[in-house]
Amino acid sequence: MSLPSLASTYGPWLISLLLETILYGIGIAQTILYVQRRPTTDSWSVKGPVVIVTFLETVQISFFFSSTYYRFVQRFGEPPGDLIWSDSLQLLADYLTAFAVQMYSAWRIHILTSKADRMRRIFLVGTYLVILLAFVQISAGIAQTILSYQLRSFSKLGQTKATTTLQTAASLACDVVIMLLPCMFLALNKDRMERDETKKKMNSVMMNAVIRGMLTAASSAVTMILFLVYPDTYWFFLSLAPNSQLYMNCMLATLNMRQHNRDMASPNGEDGMELSQLSTGRSVVNSPVVFAGSGDEEETLPGTTTESAYPSTDCTATATA
């Protein structure tokens, strides 16, 4: 069997390295922005995932650079084809980042929809489905990492089609469900909101959820297609390598947009927006929408009363990470 050309191996490799480096730089900038602007109410349930994802992405790109140095410096002029330990570790860090963001999203979706009066069971099943798909994704990813380390050759990666297809398909399905659940919840409750500013805010959150969900889902889909259609090449790196950086940037962008969401919903400097008598099936709620809070507890305006708790739209923002 003839060796693959440089254009189909190291060409996509270098392009992937460029894309990943750019996205990692953007992610670090967003991390710094989060540290500078994070609300004081942010608990470790929010800060923890940020630390974990940033650490994993630093590990991932470090091993990618290590692997690149090995191929282009230590083995300069030799034909491509072998897999080394740093390849497997950067692949594992990629899968772990996706798993961390997906589990964080499942938790935020649960907080958002736990008190829904309509379709509560559907939202609960959807949350469990996200968790199940996330575990399938990481399990297949770990299996893929072990197999690739044992094979020690890019030319033999075709033997891992089953695990690669399972991992990318599970990740794709998980991202689609994460995208749909907050949109369904907001669409069900948007008609109860009287103020145009609040409706505008909800439309913005829904659009952001769709865009971010489509980015990560499309990345998984393209990886699966390129891996199956172009075997024995590195074309699948074009979407696989930047995939974890997309997860990182989507989560951090959602967290960093909370202040913008509050300003858009309260243009006159108000503390919150009134939800228009949302029925929970037990009582009528006159409760504000709070866009700046970040803790798990609900915030209310001074002088307002709430008969039944309703999740703040901070949950909406962070659920779409």
mmCIF file of C-alpha atoms in Angstrom:
data_model
loop_
_atom_site.group_PDB
_atom_site.id
_atom_site.type_symbol
_atom_site.label_atom_id
_atom_site.label_comp_id
_atom_site.label_asym_id
_atom_site.label_seq_id
_atom_site.Cartn_x
_atom_site.Cartn_y
_atom_site.Cartn_z
ATOM 1 C CA MET A 1 0.000 0.000 0.000
ATOM 2 C CA SER A 2 1.382 3.386 -1.047
ATOM 3 C CA LEU A 3 2.033 6.037 1.543
ATOM 4 C CA PRO A 4 -0.518 8.863 1.768
ATOM 5 C CA SER A 5 0.522 12.198 0.328
ATOM 6 C CA LEU A 6 1.671 15.096 2.467
ATOM 7 C CA ALA A 7 -1.285 17.138 1.185
ATOM 8 C CA SER A 8 -3.724 14.667 2.764
ATOM 9 C CA THR A 9 -1.784 14.123 5.992
ATOM 10 C CA TYR A 10 0.447 16.903 7.263
ATOM 11 C CA GLY A 11 -1.509 19.494 5.285
ATOM 12 C CA PRO A 12 -4.741 19.027 7.291
ATOM 13 C CA TRP A 13 -2.607 18.576 10.420
ATOM 14 C CA LEU A 14 -1.072 22.054 10.116
ATOM 15 C CA ILE A 15 -4.395 23.685 9.231
ATOM 16 C CA SER A 16 -5.965 22.011 12.274
ATOM 17 C CA LEU A 17 -3.141 23.260 14.470
ATOM 18 C CA LEU A 18 -3.724 26.803 13.227
ATOM 19 C CA LEU A 19 -7.487 26.624 13.864
ATOM 20 C CA GLU A 20 -7.020 25.067 17.283
ATOM 21 C CA THR A 21 -4.441 27.650 18.338
ATOM 22 C CA ILE A 22 -6.736 30.514 17.338
ATOM 23 C CA LEU A 23 -9.719 29.018 19.172
ATOM 24 C CA TYR A 24 -7.615 28.253 22.247
ATOM 25 C CA GLY A 25 -6.428 31.859 22.342
ATOM 26 C CA ILE A 26 -10.026 33.061 22.139
ATOM 27 C CA GLY A 27 -10.956 30.627 24.910
ATOM 28 C CA ILE A 28 -8.190 31.889 27.199
ATOM 29 C CA ALA A 29 -9.297 35.476 26.533
ATOM 30 C CA GLN A 30 -12.852 34.490 27.488
ATOM 31 C CA THR A 31 -11.570 32.770 30.619
ATOM 32 C CA ILE A 32 -9.755 35.944 31.683
ATOM 33 C CA LEU A 33 -12.890 37.948 30.938
ATOM 34 C CA TYR A 34 -14.944 35.568 33.078
ATOM 35 C CA VAL A 35 -12.500 35.854 35.995
ATOM 36 C CA GLN A 36 -12.623 39.652 35.810
ATOM 37 C CA ARG A 37 -16.390 39.993 35.451
ATOM 38 C CA ARG A 38 -17.879 36.948 37.147
ATOM 39 C CA PRO A 39 -20.640 37.757 39.653
ATOM 40 C CA THR A 40 -19.732 37.309 43.288
ATOM 41 C CA THR A 41 -22.627 34.864 43.599
ATOM 42 C CA ASP A 42 -20.979 32.346 41.266
ATOM 43 C CA SER A 43 -20.530 29.139 43.218
ATOM 44 C CA TRP A 44 -18.026 26.400 42.484
ATOM 45 C CA SER A 45 -20.754 24.602 40.573
ATOM 46 C CA VAL A 46 -20.145 27.289 37.940
ATOM 47 C CA LYS A 47 -16.476 28.113 38.532
ATOM 48 C CA GLY A 48 -15.479 24.447 38.771
ATOM 49 C CA PRO A 49 -16.428 23.520 35.188
ATOM 50 C CA VAL A 50 -14.615 26.626 33.926
ATOM 51 C CA VAL A 51 -11.415 25.552 35.711
ATOM 52 C CA ILE A 52 -11.740 21.942 34.534
ATOM 53 C CA VAL A 53 -12.411 22.812 30.896
ATOM 54 C CA THR A 54 -9.600 25.393 30.766
ATOM 55 C CA PHE A 55 -7.169 22.876 32.271
ATOM 56 C CA LEU A 56 -8.198 20.117 29.853
ATOM 57 C CA GLU A 57 -7.863 22.406 26.855
ATOM 58 C CA THR A 58 -4.411 23.505 27.985
ATOM 59 C CA VAL A 59 -3.395 19.847 28.257
ATOM 60 C CA GLN A 60 -4.931 19.077 24.873
ATOM 61 C CA ILE A 61 -3.177 21.793 22.905
ATOM 62 C CA SER A 62 0.111 21.168 24.747
ATOM 63 C CA PHE A 63 0.149 17.551 23.616
ATOM 64 C CA PHE A 64 -0.884 18.599 20.109
ATOM 65 C CA PHE A 65 2.164 20.895 19.966
ATOM 66 C CA SER A 66 4.322 18.098 21.398
ATOM 67 C CA SER A 67 3.143 15.705 18.708
ATOM 68 C CA THR A 68 3.717 18.335 16.020
ATOM 69 C CA TYR A 69 7.269 18.994 17.261
ATOM 70 C CA TYR A 70 7.996 15.270 17.198
ATOM 71 C CA ARG A 71 6.884 14.922 13.589
ATOM 72 C CA PHE A 72 8.309 18.103 12.113
ATOM 73 C CA VAL A 73 11.559 18.360 14.086
ATOM 74 C CA GLN A 74 12.590 15.052 15.606
ATOM 75 C CA ARG A 75 11.424 13.027 12.615
ATOM 76 C CA PHE A 76 11.810 15.606 9.871
ATOM 77 C CA GLY A 77 11.743 14.082 6.408
ATOM 78 C CA GLU A 78 10.327 10.730 7.522
ATOM 79 C CA PRO A 79 6.975 9.573 6.106
ATOM 80 C CA PRO A 80 3.884 10.162 8.277
ATOM 81 C CA GLY A 81 1.978 7.298 9.764
ATOM 82 C CA ASP A 82 2.918 6.453 13.341
ATOM 83 C CA LEU A 83 0.919 7.292 16.447
ATOM 84 C CA ILE A 84 2.669 8.278 19.672
ATOM 85 C CA TRP A 85 1.512 8.580 23.260
ATOM 86 C CA SER A 86 0.873 12.338 23.035
ATOM 87 C CA ASP A 87 -1.617 11.714 20.206
ATOM 88 C CA SER A 88 -3.688 9.476 22.454
ATOM 89 C CA LEU A 89 -3.556 11.890 25.396
ATOM 90 C CA GLN A 90 -4.624 14.927 23.386
ATOM 91 C CA LEU A 91 -7.464 12.836 21.947
ATOM 92 C CA LEU A 92 -8.567 11.845 25.461
ATOM 93 C CA ALA A 93 -8.462 15.476 26.632
ATOM 94 C CA ASP A 94 -10.683 16.373 23.672
ATOM 95 C CA TYR A 95 -13.313 13.818 24.694
ATOM 96 C CA LEU A 96 -13.124 14.795 28.374
ATOM 97 C CA THR A 97 -13.755 18.448 27.529
ATOM 98 C CA ALA A 98 -16.872 17.539 25.577
ATOM 99 C CA PHE A 99 -18.047 15.333 28.458
ATOM 100 C CA ALA A 100 -17.479 18.070 31.056
ATOM 101 C CA VAL A 101 -19.433 20.666 29.073
ATOM 102 C CA GLN A 102 -22.247 18.228 28.292
ATOM 103 C CA MET A 103 -22.655 17.238 31.950
ATOM 104 C CA TYR A 104 -22.585 20.877 33.018
ATOM 105 C CA SER A 105 -25.267 21.641 30.434
ATOM 106 C CA ALA A 106 -27.406 18.756 31.700
ATOM 107 C CA TRP A 107 -27.205 20.131 35.235
ATOM 108 C CA ARG A 108 -28.184 23.656 34.150
ATOM 109 C CA ILE A 109 -31.055 22.305 32.051
ATOM 110 C CA HIS A 110 -32.308 20.391 35.088
ATOM 111 C CA ILE A 111 -32.271 23.580 37.164
ATOM 112 C CA LEU A 112 -34.066 25.459 34.399
ATOM 113 C CA THR A 113 -36.835 22.926 33.788
ATOM 114 C CA SER A 114 -37.264 21.305 37.225
ATOM 115 C CA LYS A 115 -40.253 23.538 38.071
ATOM 116 C CA ALA A 116 -41.867 23.559 34.657
ATOM 117 C CA ASP A 117 -45.631 23.130 34.835
ATOM 118 C CA ARG A 118 -45.943 21.806 31.292
ATOM 119 C CA MET A 119 -44.081 18.830 29.830
ATOM 120 C CA ARG A 120 -42.085 18.404 33.037
ATOM 121 C CA ARG A 121 -41.643 14.682 32.475
ATOM 122 C CA ILE A 122 -40.449 15.270 28.928
ATOM 123 C CA PHE A 123 -37.829 17.712 30.181
ATOM 124 C CA LEU A 124 -36.766 15.243 32.876
ATOM 125 C CA VAL A 125 -36.438 12.434 30.328
ATOM 126 C CA GLY A 126 -34.537 14.801 28.056
ATOM 127 C CA THR A 127 -32.098 15.644 30.849
ATOM 128 C CA TYR A 128 -31.473 11.962 31.556
ATOM 129 C CA LEU A 129 -31.008 11.409 27.822
ATOM 130 C CA VAL A 130 -28.303 14.090 27.758
ATOM 131 C CA ILE A 131 -26.519 12.372 30.658
ATOM 132 C CA LEU A 132 -26.805 8.956 28.988
ATOM 133 C CA LEU A 133 -25.472 10.212 25.654
ATOM 134 C CA ALA A 134 -22.634 12.040 27.409
ATOM 135 C CA PHE A 135 -21.559 8.815 29.127
ATOM 136 C CA VAL A 136 -21.820 6.886 25.854
ATOM 137 C CA GLN A 137 -19.680 9.547 24.191
ATOM 138 C CA ILE A 138 -16.938 9.480 26.818
ATOM 139 C CA SER A 139 -16.977 5.666 27.046
ATOM 140 C CA ALA A 140 -16.534 5.341 23.289
ATOM 141 C CA GLY A 141 -13.905 8.075 23.430
ATOM 142 C CA ILE A 142 -11.882 6.217 26.066
ATOM 143 C CA ALA A 143 -12.167 3.024 24.002
ATOM 144 C CA GLN A 144 -11.007 4.936 20.928
ATOM 145 C CA THR A 145 -8.042 6.333 22.860
ATOM 146 C CA ILE A 146 -6.971 2.871 24.045
ATOM 147 C CA LEU A 147 -7.356 1.337 20.584
ATOM 148 C CA SER A 148 -5.405 4.093 18.864
ATOM 149 C CA TYR A 149 -2.578 3.721 21.379
ATOM 150 C CA GLN A 150 -2.467 -0.031 20.788
ATOM 151 C CA LEU A 151 -2.528 0.281 16.990
ATOM 152 C CA ARG A 152 0.301 2.857 16.932
ATOM 153 C CA SER A 153 -0.414 3.703 13.268
ATOM 154 C CA PHE A 154 -2.685 6.141 11.455
ATOM 155 C CA SER A 155 -3.017 3.647 8.613
ATOM 156 C CA LYS A 156 -4.768 1.228 10.994
ATOM 157 C CA LEU A 157 -7.305 3.720 12.333
ATOM 158 C CA GLY A 158 -9.863 2.212 9.981
ATOM 159 C CA GLN A 159 -10.096 -0.626 12.492
ATOM 160 C CA THR A 160 -11.634 1.820 14.958
ATOM 161 C CA LYS A 161 -14.585 2.807 12.751
ATOM 162 C CA ALA A 162 -17.117 1.342 15.182
ATOM 163 C CA THR A 163 -15.893 3.257 18.233
ATOM 164 C CA THR A 164 -15.289 6.459 16.270
ATOM 165 C CA THR A 165 -18.760 6.351 14.752
ATOM 166 C CA LEU A 166 -20.345 5.637 18.144
ATOM 167 C CA GLN A 167 -18.445 8.472 19.831
ATOM 168 C CA THR A 168 -19.218 11.103 17.211
ATOM 169 C CA ALA A 169 -22.850 9.996 16.830
ATOM 170 C CA ALA A 170 -23.435 10.087 20.604
ATOM 171 C CA SER A 171 -21.787 13.500 20.883
ATOM 172 C CA LEU A 172 -23.852 14.797 17.959
ATOM 173 C CA ALA A 173 -27.116 13.523 19.449
ATOM 174 C CA CYS A 174 -26.219 14.892 22.895
ATOM 175 C CA ASP A 175 -25.522 18.365 21.508
ATOM 176 C CA VAL A 176 -28.796 18.376 19.572
ATOM 177 C CA VAL A 177 -30.795 17.472 22.699
ATOM 178 C CA ILE A 178 -28.943 20.139 24.711
ATOM 179 C CA MET A 179 -29.857 22.644 22.013
ATOM 180 C CA LEU A 180 -33.534 21.661 21.852
ATOM 181 C CA LEU A 181 -34.475 21.422 25.543
ATOM 182 C CA PRO A 182 -33.901 25.089 26.543
ATOM 183 C CA CYS A 183 -35.519 26.259 23.303
ATOM 184 C CA MET A 184 -38.598 24.134 24.008
ATOM 185 C CA PHE A 185 -38.838 25.447 27.560
ATOM 186 C CA LEU A 186 -38.516 29.089 26.509
ATOM 187 C CA ALA A 187 -40.949 28.683 23.625
ATOM 188 C CA LEU A 188 -43.558 27.213 25.976
ATOM 189 C CA ASN A 189 -43.272 30.138 28.392
ATOM 190 C CA LYS A 190 -42.601 33.043 26.060
ATOM 191 C CA ASP A 191 -46.309 33.575 25.392
ATOM 192 C CA ARG A 192 -46.820 34.322 29.113
ATOM 193 C CA MET A 193 -44.496 37.293 29.062
ATOM 194 C CA GLU A 194 -46.063 40.690 28.566
ATOM 195 C CA ARG A 195 -43.039 42.950 28.170
ATOM 196 C CA ASP A 196 -41.379 43.222 24.765
ATOM 197 C CA GLU A 197 -37.917 43.493 26.337
ATOM 198 C CA THR A 198 -38.340 40.122 28.025
ATOM 199 C CA LYS A 199 -39.561 38.494 24.826
ATOM 200 C CA LYS A 200 -36.617 39.986 22.974
ATOM 201 C CA LYS A 201 -34.281 38.543 25.582
ATOM 202 C CA MET A 202 -35.854 35.106 25.260
ATOM 203 C CA ASN A 203 -35.523 35.211 21.475
ATOM 204 C CA SER A 204 -31.854 36.105 21.857
ATOM 205 C CA VAL A 205 -31.200 33.247 24.294
ATOM 206 C CA MET A 206 -32.981 30.779 22.016
ATOM 207 C CA MET A 207 -30.977 31.923 19.003
ATOM 208 C CA ASN A 208 -27.710 31.633 20.927
ATOM 209 C CA ALA A 209 -28.643 28.122 22.055
ATOM 210 C CA VAL A 210 -29.338 27.071 18.474
ATOM 211 C CA ILE A 211 -26.118 28.562 17.105
ATOM 212 C CA ARG A 212 -23.897 27.028 19.783
ATOM 213 C CA GLY A 213 -25.604 23.672 19.579
ATOM 214 C CA MET A 214 -25.231 23.641 15.808
ATOM 215 C CA LEU A 215 -21.509 24.480 16.024
ATOM 216 C CA THR A 216 -20.566 21.541 18.236
ATOM 217 C CA ALA A 217 -23.029 19.155 16.582
ATOM 218 C CA ALA A 218 -21.786 20.074 13.106
ATOM 219 C CA SER A 219 -18.198 19.544 14.222
ATOM 220 C CA SER A 220 -19.008 16.004 15.381
ATOM 221 C CA ALA A 221 -20.926 15.264 12.183
ATOM 222 C CA VAL A 222 -18.114 16.505 9.927
ATOM 223 C CA THR A 223 -15.558 14.468 11.894
ATOM 224 C CA MET A 224 -17.569 11.284 11.411
ATOM 225 C CA ILE A 225 -18.109 11.939 7.694
ATOM 226 C CA LEU A 226 -14.466 12.764 6.943
ATOM 227 C CA PHE A 227 -13.217 9.778 8.942
ATOM 228 C CA LEU A 228 -15.460 7.365 7.033
ATOM 229 C CA VAL A 229 -15.188 8.910 3.559
ATOM 230 C CA TYR A 230 -11.434 9.630 3.551
ATOM 231 C CA PRO A 231 -9.668 6.755 5.339
ATOM 232 C CA ASP A 232 -5.886 6.741 5.724
ATOM 233 C CA THR A 233 -5.778 10.547 5.680
ATOM 234 C CA TYR A 234 -5.830 13.300 8.297
ATOM 235 C CA TRP A 235 -8.759 15.229 6.834
ATOM 236 C CA PHE A 236 -10.896 14.379 9.863
ATOM 237 C CA PHE A 237 -8.455 16.445 11.959
ATOM 238 C CA LEU A 238 -9.950 19.603 10.444
ATOM 239 C CA SER A 239 -13.020 19.195 12.654
ATOM 240 C CA LEU A 240 -11.757 16.841 15.369
ATOM 241 C CA ALA A 241 -8.886 19.020 16.609
ATOM 242 C CA PRO A 242 -10.897 22.272 17.069
ATOM 243 C CA ASN A 243 -13.940 20.427 18.434
ATOM 244 C CA SER A 244 -13.051 20.706 22.117
ATOM 245 C CA GLN A 245 -12.164 24.389 21.720
ATOM 246 C CA LEU A 246 -15.666 24.964 20.357
ATOM 247 C CA TYR A 247 -17.123 23.419 23.530
ATOM 248 C CA MET A 248 -14.879 25.623 25.669
ATOM 249 C CA ASN A 249 -15.751 28.818 23.819
ATOM 250 C CA CYS A 250 -19.484 28.085 23.722
ATOM 251 C CA MET A 251 -19.650 27.539 27.486
ATOM 252 C CA LEU A 252 -17.557 30.601 28.338
ATOM 253 C CA ALA A 253 -19.388 32.825 25.857
ATOM 254 C CA THR A 254 -22.683 31.898 27.496
ATOM 255 C CA LEU A 255 -21.375 32.754 30.960
ATOM 256 C CA ASN A 256 -19.816 36.016 29.808
ATOM 257 C CA MET A 257 -23.026 37.142 28.085
ATOM 258 C CA ARG A 258 -25.057 37.232 31.292
ATOM 259 C CA GLN A 259 -24.386 40.917 31.931
ATOM 260 C CA HIS A 260 -25.269 41.751 28.331
ATOM 261 C CA ASN A 261 -28.503 39.778 28.655
ATOM 262 C CA ARG A 262 -29.444 41.685 31.795
ATOM 263 C CA ASP A 263 -28.700 45.039 30.161
ATOM 264 C CA MET A 264 -30.771 44.116 27.128
ATOM 265 C CA ALA A 265 -33.714 43.010 29.258
ATOM 266 C CA SER A 266 -33.459 46.006 31.628
ATOM 267 C CA PRO A 267 -32.432 48.958 29.435
ATOM 268 C CA ASN A 268 -33.485 51.499 32.072
ATOM 269 C CA GLY A 269 -31.296 50.060 34.794
ATOM 270 C CA GLU A 270 -34.045 48.022 36.473
ATOM 271 C CA ASP A 271 -33.059 45.041 38.571
ATOM 272 C CA GLY A 272 -35.223 42.596 36.707
ATOM 273 C CA MET A 273 -38.210 42.031 34.476
ATOM 274 C CA GLU A 274 -41.618 40.835 35.565
ATOM 275 C CA LEU A 275 -42.813 37.467 34.426
ATOM 276 C CA SER A 276 -46.446 37.728 33.581
ATOM 277 C CA GLN A 277 -48.315 35.561 36.068
ATOM 278 C CA LEU A 278 -46.781 32.242 35.190
ATOM 279 C CA SER A 279 -48.930 29.375 36.350
ATOM 280 C CA THR A 280 -47.093 26.446 37.859
ATOM 281 C CA GLY A 281 -50.188 24.330 38.152
ATOM 282 C CA ARG A 282 -50.371 25.093 41.877
ATOM 283 C CA SER A 283 -50.461 28.844 42.121
ATOM 284 C CA VAL A 284 -49.924 32.026 40.179
ATOM 285 C CA VAL A 285 -46.436 33.472 40.244
ATOM 286 C CA ASN A 286 -45.603 37.144 40.052
ATOM 287 C CA SER A 287 -41.833 36.862 39.848
ATOM 288 C CA PRO A 288 -39.044 38.792 38.183
ATOM 289 C CA VAL A 289 -36.708 37.474 35.565
ATOM 290 C CA VAL A 290 -33.170 37.976 36.805
ATOM 291 C CA PHE A 291 -30.445 38.101 34.174
ATOM 292 C CA ALA A 292 -27.332 38.823 36.211
ATOM 293 C CA GLY A 293 -27.408 36.279 39.010
ATOM 294 C CA SER A 294 -25.324 33.179 38.738
ATOM 295 C CA GLY A 295 -26.012 31.165 41.831
ATOM 296 C CA ASP A 296 -28.509 28.368 42.060
ATOM 297 C CA GLU A 297 -30.844 30.339 44.293
ATOM 298 C CA GLU A 298 -33.492 32.545 42.796
ATOM 299 C CA GLU A 299 -33.298 36.321 43.262
ATOM 300 C CA THR A 300 -36.321 38.569 43.580
ATOM 301 C CA LEU A 301 -36.956 42.269 43.472
ATOM 302 C CA PRO A 302 -37.491 44.144 46.728
ATOM 303 C CA GLY A 303 -41.123 44.193 47.677
ATOM 304 C CA THR A 304 -42.161 41.325 45.419
ATOM 305 C CA THR A 305 -43.738 38.114 46.576
ATOM 306 C CA THR A 306 -43.529 34.720 44.997
ATOM 307 C CA GLU A 307 -45.961 31.974 45.821
ATOM 308 C CA SER A 308 -44.141 29.317 43.812
ATOM 309 C CA ALA A 309 -40.519 29.402 42.843
ATOM 310 C CA TYR A 310 -39.648 29.799 39.194
ATOM 311 C CA PRO A 311 -36.111 29.457 37.815
ATOM 312 C CA SER A 312 -34.301 32.660 36.918
ATOM 313 C CA THR A 313 -33.206 33.206 33.371
ATOM 314 C CA ASP A 314 -29.614 32.895 34.434
ATOM 315 C CA CYS A 315 -30.378 29.205 34.315
ATOM 316 C CA THR A 316 -31.553 29.795 30.764
ATOM 317 C CA ALA A 317 -28.298 31.421 29.851
ATOM 318 C CA THR A 318 -26.010 28.852 31.381
ATOM 319 C CA ALA A 319 -28.114 25.886 30.300
ATOM 320 C CA THR A 320 -27.171 26.553 26.707
ATOM 321 C CA ALA A 321 -23.454 26.476 27.346
#
